[in-house]
PDB file of C-alpha atoms in Angstrom:
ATOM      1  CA  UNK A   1      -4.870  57.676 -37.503  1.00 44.00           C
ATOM      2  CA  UNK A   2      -5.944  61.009 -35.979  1.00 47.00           C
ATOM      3  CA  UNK A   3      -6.942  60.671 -31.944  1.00 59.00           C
ATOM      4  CA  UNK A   4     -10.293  61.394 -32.916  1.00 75.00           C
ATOM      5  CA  UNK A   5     -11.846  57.965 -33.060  1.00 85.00           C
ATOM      6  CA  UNK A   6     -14.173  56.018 -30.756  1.00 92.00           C
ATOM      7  CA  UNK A   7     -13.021  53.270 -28.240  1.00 93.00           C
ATOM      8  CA  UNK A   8     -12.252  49.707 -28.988  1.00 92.00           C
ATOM      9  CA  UNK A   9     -15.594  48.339 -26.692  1.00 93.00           C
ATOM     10  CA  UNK A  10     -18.015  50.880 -28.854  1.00 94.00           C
ATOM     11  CA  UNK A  11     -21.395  48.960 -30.774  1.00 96.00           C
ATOM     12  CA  UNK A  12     -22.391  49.923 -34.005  1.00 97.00           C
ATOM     13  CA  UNK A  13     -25.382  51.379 -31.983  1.00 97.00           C
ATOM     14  CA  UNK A  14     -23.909  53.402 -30.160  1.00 96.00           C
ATOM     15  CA  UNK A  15     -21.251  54.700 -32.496  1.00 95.00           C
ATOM     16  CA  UNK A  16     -24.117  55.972 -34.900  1.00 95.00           C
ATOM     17  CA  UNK A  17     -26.904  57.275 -32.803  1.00 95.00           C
ATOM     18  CA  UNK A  18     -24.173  58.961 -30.062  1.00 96.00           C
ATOM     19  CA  UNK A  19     -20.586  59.105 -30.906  1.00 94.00           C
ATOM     20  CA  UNK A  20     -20.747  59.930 -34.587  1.00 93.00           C
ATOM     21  CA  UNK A  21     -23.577  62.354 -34.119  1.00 93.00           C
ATOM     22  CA  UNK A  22     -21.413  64.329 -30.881  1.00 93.00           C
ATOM     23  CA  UNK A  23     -18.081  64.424 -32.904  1.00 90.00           C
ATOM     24  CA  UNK A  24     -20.105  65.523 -36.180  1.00 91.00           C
ATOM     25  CA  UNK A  25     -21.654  68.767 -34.438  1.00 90.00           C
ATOM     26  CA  UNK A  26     -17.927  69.527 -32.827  1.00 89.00           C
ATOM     27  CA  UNK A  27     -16.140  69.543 -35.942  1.00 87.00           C
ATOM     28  CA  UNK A  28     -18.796  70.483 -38.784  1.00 85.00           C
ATOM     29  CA  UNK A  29     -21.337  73.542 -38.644  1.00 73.00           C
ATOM     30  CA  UNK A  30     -21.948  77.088 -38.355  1.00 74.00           C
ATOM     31  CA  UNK A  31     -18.366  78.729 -37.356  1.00 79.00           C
ATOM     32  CA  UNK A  32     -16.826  75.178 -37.964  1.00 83.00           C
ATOM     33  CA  UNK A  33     -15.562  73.697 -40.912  1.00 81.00           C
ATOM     34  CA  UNK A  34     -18.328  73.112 -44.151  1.00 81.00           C
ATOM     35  CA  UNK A  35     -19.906  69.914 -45.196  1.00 83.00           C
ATOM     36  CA  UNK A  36     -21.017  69.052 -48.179  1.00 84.00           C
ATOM     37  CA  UNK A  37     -24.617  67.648 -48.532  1.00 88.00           C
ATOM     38  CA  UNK A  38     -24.620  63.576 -48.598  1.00 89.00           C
ATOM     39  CA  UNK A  39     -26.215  60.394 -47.699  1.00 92.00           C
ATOM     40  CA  UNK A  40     -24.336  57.618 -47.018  1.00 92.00           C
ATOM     41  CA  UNK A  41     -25.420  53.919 -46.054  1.00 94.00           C
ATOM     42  CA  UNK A  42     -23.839  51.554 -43.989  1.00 95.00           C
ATOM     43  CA  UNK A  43     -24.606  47.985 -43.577  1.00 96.00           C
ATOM     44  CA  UNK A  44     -22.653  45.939 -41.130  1.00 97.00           C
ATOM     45  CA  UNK A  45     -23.270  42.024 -40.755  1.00 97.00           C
ATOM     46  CA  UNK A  46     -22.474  39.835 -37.783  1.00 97.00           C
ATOM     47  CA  UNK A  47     -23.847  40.254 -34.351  1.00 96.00           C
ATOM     48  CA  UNK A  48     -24.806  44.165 -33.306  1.00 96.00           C
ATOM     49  CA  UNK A  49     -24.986  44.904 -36.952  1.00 97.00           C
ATOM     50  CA  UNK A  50     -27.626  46.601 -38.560  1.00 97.00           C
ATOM     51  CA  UNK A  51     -28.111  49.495 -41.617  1.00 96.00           C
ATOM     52  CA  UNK A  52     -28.090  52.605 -41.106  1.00 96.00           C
ATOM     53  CA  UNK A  53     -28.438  56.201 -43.638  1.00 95.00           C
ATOM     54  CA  UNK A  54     -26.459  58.775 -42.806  1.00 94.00           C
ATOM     55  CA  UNK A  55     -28.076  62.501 -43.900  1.00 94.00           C
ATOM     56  CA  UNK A  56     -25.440  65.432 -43.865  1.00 91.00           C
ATOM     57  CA  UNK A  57     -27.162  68.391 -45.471  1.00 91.00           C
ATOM     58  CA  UNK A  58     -27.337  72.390 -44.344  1.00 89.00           C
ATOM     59  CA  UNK A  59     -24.184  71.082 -42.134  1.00 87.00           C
ATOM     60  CA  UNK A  60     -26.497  69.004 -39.631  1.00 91.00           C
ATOM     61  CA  UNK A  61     -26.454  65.279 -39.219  1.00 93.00           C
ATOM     62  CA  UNK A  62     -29.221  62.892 -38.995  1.00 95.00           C
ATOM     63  CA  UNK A  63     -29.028  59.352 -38.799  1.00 96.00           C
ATOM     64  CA  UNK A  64     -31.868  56.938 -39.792  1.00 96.00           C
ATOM     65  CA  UNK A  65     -32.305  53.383 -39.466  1.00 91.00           C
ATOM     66  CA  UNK A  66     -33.529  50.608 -41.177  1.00 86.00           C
ATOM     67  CA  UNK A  67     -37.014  51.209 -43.213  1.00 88.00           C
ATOM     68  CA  UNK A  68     -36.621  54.676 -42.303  1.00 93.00           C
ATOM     69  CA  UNK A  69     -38.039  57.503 -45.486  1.00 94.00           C
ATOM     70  CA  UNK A  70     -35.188  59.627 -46.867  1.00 94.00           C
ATOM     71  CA  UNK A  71     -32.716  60.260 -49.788  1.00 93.00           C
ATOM     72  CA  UNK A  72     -31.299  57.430 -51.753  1.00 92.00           C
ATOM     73  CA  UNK A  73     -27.248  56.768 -50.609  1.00 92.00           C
ATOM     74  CA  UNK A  74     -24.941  58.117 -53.113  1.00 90.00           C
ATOM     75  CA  UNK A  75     -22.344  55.928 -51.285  1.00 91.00           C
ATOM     76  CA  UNK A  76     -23.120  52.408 -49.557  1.00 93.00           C
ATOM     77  CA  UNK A  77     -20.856  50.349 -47.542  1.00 94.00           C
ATOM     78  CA  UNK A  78     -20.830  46.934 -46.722  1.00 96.00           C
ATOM     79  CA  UNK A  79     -18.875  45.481 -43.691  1.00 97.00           C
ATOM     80  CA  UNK A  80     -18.588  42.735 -40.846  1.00 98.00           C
ATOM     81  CA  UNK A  81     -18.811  44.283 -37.438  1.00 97.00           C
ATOM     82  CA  UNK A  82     -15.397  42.994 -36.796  1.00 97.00           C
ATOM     83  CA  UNK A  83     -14.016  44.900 -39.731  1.00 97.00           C
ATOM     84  CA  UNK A  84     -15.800  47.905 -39.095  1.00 96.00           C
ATOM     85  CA  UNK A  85     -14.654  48.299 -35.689  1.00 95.00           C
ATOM     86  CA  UNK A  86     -10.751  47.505 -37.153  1.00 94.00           C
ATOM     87  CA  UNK A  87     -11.478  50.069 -38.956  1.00 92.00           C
ATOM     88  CA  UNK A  88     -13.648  52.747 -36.838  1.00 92.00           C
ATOM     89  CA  UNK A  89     -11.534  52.034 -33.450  1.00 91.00           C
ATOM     90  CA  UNK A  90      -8.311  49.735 -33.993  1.00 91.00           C
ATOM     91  CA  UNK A  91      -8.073  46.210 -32.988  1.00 94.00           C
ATOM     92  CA  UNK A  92      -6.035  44.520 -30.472  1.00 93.00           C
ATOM     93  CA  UNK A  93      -3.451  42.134 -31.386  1.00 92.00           C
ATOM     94  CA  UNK A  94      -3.313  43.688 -34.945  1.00 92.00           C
ATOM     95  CA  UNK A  95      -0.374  44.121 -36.846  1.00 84.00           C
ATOM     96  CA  UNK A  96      -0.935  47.419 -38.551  1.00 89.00           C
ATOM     97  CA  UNK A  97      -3.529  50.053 -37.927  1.00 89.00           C
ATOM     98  CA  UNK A  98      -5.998  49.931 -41.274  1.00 90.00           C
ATOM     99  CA  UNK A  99      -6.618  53.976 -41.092  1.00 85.00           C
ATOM    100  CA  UNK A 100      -4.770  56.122 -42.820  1.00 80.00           C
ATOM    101  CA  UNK A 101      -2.059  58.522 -39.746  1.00 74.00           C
ATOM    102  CA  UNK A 102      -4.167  61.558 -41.188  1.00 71.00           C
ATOM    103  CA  UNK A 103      -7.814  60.020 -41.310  1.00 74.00           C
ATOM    104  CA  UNK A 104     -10.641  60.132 -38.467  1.00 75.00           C
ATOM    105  CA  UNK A 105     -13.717  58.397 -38.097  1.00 74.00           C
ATOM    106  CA  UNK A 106     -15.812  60.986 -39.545  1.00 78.00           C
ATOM    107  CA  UNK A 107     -14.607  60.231 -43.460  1.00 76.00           C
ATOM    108  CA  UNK A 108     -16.463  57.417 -43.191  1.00 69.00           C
ATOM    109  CA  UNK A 109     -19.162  60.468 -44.081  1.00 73.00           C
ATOM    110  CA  UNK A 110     -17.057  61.631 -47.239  1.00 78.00           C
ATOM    111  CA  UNK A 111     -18.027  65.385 -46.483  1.00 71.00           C
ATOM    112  CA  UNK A 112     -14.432  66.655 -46.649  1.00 69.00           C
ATOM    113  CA  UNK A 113     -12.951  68.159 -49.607  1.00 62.00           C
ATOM    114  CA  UNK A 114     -10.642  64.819 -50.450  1.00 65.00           C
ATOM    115  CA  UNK A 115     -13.730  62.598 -50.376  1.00 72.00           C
ATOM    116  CA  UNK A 116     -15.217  64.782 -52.686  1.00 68.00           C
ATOM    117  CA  UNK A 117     -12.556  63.774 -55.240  1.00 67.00           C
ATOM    118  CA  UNK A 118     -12.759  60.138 -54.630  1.00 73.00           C
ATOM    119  CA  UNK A 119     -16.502  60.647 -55.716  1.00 72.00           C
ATOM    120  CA  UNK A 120     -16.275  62.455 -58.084  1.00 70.00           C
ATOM    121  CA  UNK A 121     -13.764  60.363 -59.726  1.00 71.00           C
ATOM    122  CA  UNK A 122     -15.320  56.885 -59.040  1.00 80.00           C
ATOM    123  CA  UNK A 123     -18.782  55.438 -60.307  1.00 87.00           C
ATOM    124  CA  UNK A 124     -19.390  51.665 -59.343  1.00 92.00           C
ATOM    125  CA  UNK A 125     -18.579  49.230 -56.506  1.00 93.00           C
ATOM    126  CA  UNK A 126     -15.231  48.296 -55.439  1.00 93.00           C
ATOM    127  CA  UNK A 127     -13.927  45.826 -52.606  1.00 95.00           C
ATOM    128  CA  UNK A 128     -11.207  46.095 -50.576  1.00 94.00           C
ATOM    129  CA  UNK A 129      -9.506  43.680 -49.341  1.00 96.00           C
ATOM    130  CA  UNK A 130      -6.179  43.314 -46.411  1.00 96.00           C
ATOM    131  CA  UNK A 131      -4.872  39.962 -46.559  1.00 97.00           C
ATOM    132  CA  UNK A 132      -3.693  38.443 -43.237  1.00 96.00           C
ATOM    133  CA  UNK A 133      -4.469  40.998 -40.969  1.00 96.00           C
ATOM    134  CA  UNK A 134      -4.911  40.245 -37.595  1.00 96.00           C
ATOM    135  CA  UNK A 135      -5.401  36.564 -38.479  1.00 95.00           C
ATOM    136  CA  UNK A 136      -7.823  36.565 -41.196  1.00 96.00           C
ATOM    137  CA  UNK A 137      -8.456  39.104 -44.331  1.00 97.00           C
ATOM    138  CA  UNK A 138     -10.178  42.213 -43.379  1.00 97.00           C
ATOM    139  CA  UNK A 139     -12.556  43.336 -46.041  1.00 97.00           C
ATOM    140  CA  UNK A 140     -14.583  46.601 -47.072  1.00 95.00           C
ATOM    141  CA  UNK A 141     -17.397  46.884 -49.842  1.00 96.00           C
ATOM    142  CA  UNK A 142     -18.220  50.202 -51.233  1.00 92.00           C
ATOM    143  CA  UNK A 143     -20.656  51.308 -53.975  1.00 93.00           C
ATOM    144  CA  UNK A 144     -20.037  54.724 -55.435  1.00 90.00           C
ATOM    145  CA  UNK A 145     -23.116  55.932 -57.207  1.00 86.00           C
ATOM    146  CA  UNK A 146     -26.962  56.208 -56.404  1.00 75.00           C
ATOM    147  CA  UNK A 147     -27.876  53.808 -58.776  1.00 71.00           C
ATOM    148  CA  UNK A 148     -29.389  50.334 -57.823  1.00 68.00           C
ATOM    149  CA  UNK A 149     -28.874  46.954 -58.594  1.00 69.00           C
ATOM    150  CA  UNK A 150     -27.083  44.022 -56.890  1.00 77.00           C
ATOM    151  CA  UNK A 151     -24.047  44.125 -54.349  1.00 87.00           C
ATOM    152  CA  UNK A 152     -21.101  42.779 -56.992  1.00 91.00           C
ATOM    153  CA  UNK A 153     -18.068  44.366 -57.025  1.00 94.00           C
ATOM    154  CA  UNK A 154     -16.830  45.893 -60.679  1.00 95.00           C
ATOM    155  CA  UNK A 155     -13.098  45.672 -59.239  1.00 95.00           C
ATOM    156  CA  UNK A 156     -11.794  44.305 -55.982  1.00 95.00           C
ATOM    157  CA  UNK A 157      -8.181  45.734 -54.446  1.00 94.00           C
ATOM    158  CA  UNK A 158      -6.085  43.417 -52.445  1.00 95.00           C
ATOM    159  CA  UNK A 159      -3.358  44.254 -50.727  1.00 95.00           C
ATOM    160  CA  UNK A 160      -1.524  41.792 -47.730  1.00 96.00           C
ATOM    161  CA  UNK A 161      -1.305  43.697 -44.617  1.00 95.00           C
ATOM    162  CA  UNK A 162       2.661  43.988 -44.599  1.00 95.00           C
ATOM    163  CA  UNK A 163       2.646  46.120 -47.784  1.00 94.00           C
ATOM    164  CA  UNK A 164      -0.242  48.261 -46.161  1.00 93.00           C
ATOM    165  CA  UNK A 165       1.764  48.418 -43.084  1.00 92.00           C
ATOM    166  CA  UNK A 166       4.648  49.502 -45.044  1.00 93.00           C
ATOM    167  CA  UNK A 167       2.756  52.158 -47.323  1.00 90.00           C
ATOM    168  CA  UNK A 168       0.920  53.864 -44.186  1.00 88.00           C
ATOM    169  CA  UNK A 169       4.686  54.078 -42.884  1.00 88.00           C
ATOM    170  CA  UNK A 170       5.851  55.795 -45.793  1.00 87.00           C
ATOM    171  CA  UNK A 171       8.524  53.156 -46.297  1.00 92.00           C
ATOM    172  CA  UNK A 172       6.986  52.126 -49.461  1.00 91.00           C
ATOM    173  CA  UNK A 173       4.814  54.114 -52.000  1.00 88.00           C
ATOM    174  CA  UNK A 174       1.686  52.990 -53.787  1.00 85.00           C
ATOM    175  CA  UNK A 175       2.613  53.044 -57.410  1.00 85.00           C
ATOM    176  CA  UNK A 176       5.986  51.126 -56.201  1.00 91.00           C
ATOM    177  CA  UNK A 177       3.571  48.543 -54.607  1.00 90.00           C
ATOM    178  CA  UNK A 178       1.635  48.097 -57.467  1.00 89.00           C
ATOM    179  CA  UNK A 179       4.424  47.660 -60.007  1.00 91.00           C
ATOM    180  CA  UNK A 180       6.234  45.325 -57.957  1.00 94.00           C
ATOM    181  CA  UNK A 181       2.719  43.296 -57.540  1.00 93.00           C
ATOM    182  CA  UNK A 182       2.428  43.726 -53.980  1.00 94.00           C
ATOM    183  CA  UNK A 183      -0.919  45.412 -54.645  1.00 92.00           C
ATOM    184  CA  UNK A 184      -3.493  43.222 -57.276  1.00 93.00           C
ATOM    185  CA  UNK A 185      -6.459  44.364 -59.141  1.00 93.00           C
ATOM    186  CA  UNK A 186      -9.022  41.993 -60.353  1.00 95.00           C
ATOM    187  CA  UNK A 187     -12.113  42.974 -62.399  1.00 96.00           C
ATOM    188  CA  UNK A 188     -12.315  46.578 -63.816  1.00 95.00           C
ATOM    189  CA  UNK A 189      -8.537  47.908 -63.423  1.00 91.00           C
ATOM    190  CA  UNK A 190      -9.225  51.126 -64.698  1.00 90.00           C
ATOM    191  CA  UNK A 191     -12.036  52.122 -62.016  1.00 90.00           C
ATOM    192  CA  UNK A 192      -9.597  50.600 -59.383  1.00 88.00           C
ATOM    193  CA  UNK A 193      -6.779  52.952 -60.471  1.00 85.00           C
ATOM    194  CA  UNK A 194      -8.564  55.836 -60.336  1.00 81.00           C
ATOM    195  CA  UNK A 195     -10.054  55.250 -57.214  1.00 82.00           C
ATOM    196  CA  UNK A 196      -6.232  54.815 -56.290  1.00 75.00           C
ATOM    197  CA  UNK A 197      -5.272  57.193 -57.706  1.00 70.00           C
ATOM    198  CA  UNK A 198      -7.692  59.559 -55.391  1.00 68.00           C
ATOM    199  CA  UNK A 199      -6.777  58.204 -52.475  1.00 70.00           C
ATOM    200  CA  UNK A 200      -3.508  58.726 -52.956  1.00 60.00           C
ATOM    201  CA  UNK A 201      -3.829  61.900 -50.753  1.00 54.00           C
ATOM    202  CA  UNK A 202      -4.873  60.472 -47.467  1.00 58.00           C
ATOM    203  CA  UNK A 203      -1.215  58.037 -47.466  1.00 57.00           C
ATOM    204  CA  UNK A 204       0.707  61.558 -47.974  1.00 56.00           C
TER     205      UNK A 204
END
């Protein structure tokens, strides 16, 4: 993953209403790179958790929390704090590194151009799951879409964290994975293949 993520000790708190908002305005803006218009919610459960909406539009970020009036998420994610920060900042002890070597924490806001695909290619909730990583299986729920309803996934992605290790190294490719049944799909296949399908970019 790229250097430009926050450290290992950082709360949820503080990595939404300080770090996210700093590293936004150094990389995105006027003379900077573009960002699309987006709102994206986050829910993280477990101690120092919380929700919070995340409003990119006119290439300014604002973050709200909980309660707070604004425009409906066209992407939601649910995570533990434990995953999030696996995820966000790394994790001691672990035996692979979840982000992709070319992502940062920002795509978490999907304002980049490859996001963009994965949105535009994906309707519906997927989960993610990393079997035996670190100790336990890490886990990510997403919801592509602004429409409402229940959190249920419509395909779930699981994958044990020595094939991940092995993909992110670029010792094994995804469609190899998948063929050999190192990666599974449950539920809707086809929505999980294409939302493999574009991610494939951020393992190249």
């Amino acid at each position: 993953m790229s250097e430009n993520r926050p450290p290992r000790t950082i709360t949820p708190v503080g990595f939404f209403t300080d770090w996210l908002p700093r590293e936004f305005a150094a990389e995105f803006g006027a003379g900077k790179r573009a960002a699309h218009d987006i709102t994206v919610a986050v829910h993280l459960e477990g101690e120092g958790g919380g929700v919070w909406a995340l409003d990119v539009k006119d290439g300014s970020l604002r973050v709200r929390g909980a309660g707070e009036p604004g425009p409906a998420p066209v992407v939601t994610l649910w995570q533990t704090v434990q995953d999030w920060r696996a995820l966000a900042a790394g994790e001691d002890g672990a035996n692979v590194d979840l982000a992709p070597p070319q992502a940062t924490a920002l795509d978490a806001l999907f304002v980049d151009p490859a996001s963009r695909q994965i949105m535009g290619a994906v309707k519906g909730q997927v989960r993610f799951e990393v079997t035996g990583y670190n100790g336990r299986d890490w886990w990510m729920h997403v919801k592509f879409g602004a429409d409402g309803g229940k959190r249920e996934p419509d395909a779930t992605i699981l994958i044990d964290a020595g094939t991940y290790a092995a993909i992110l190294a670029r010792k094994l490719m995804p469609p190899e994975a998948y063929f050999s049944g190192k990666i599974q799909l449950r539920g809707d296949t086809g929505l999980a293949m294409q939302l493999a399908m574009a991610m494939l970019p951020r393992f190249k």
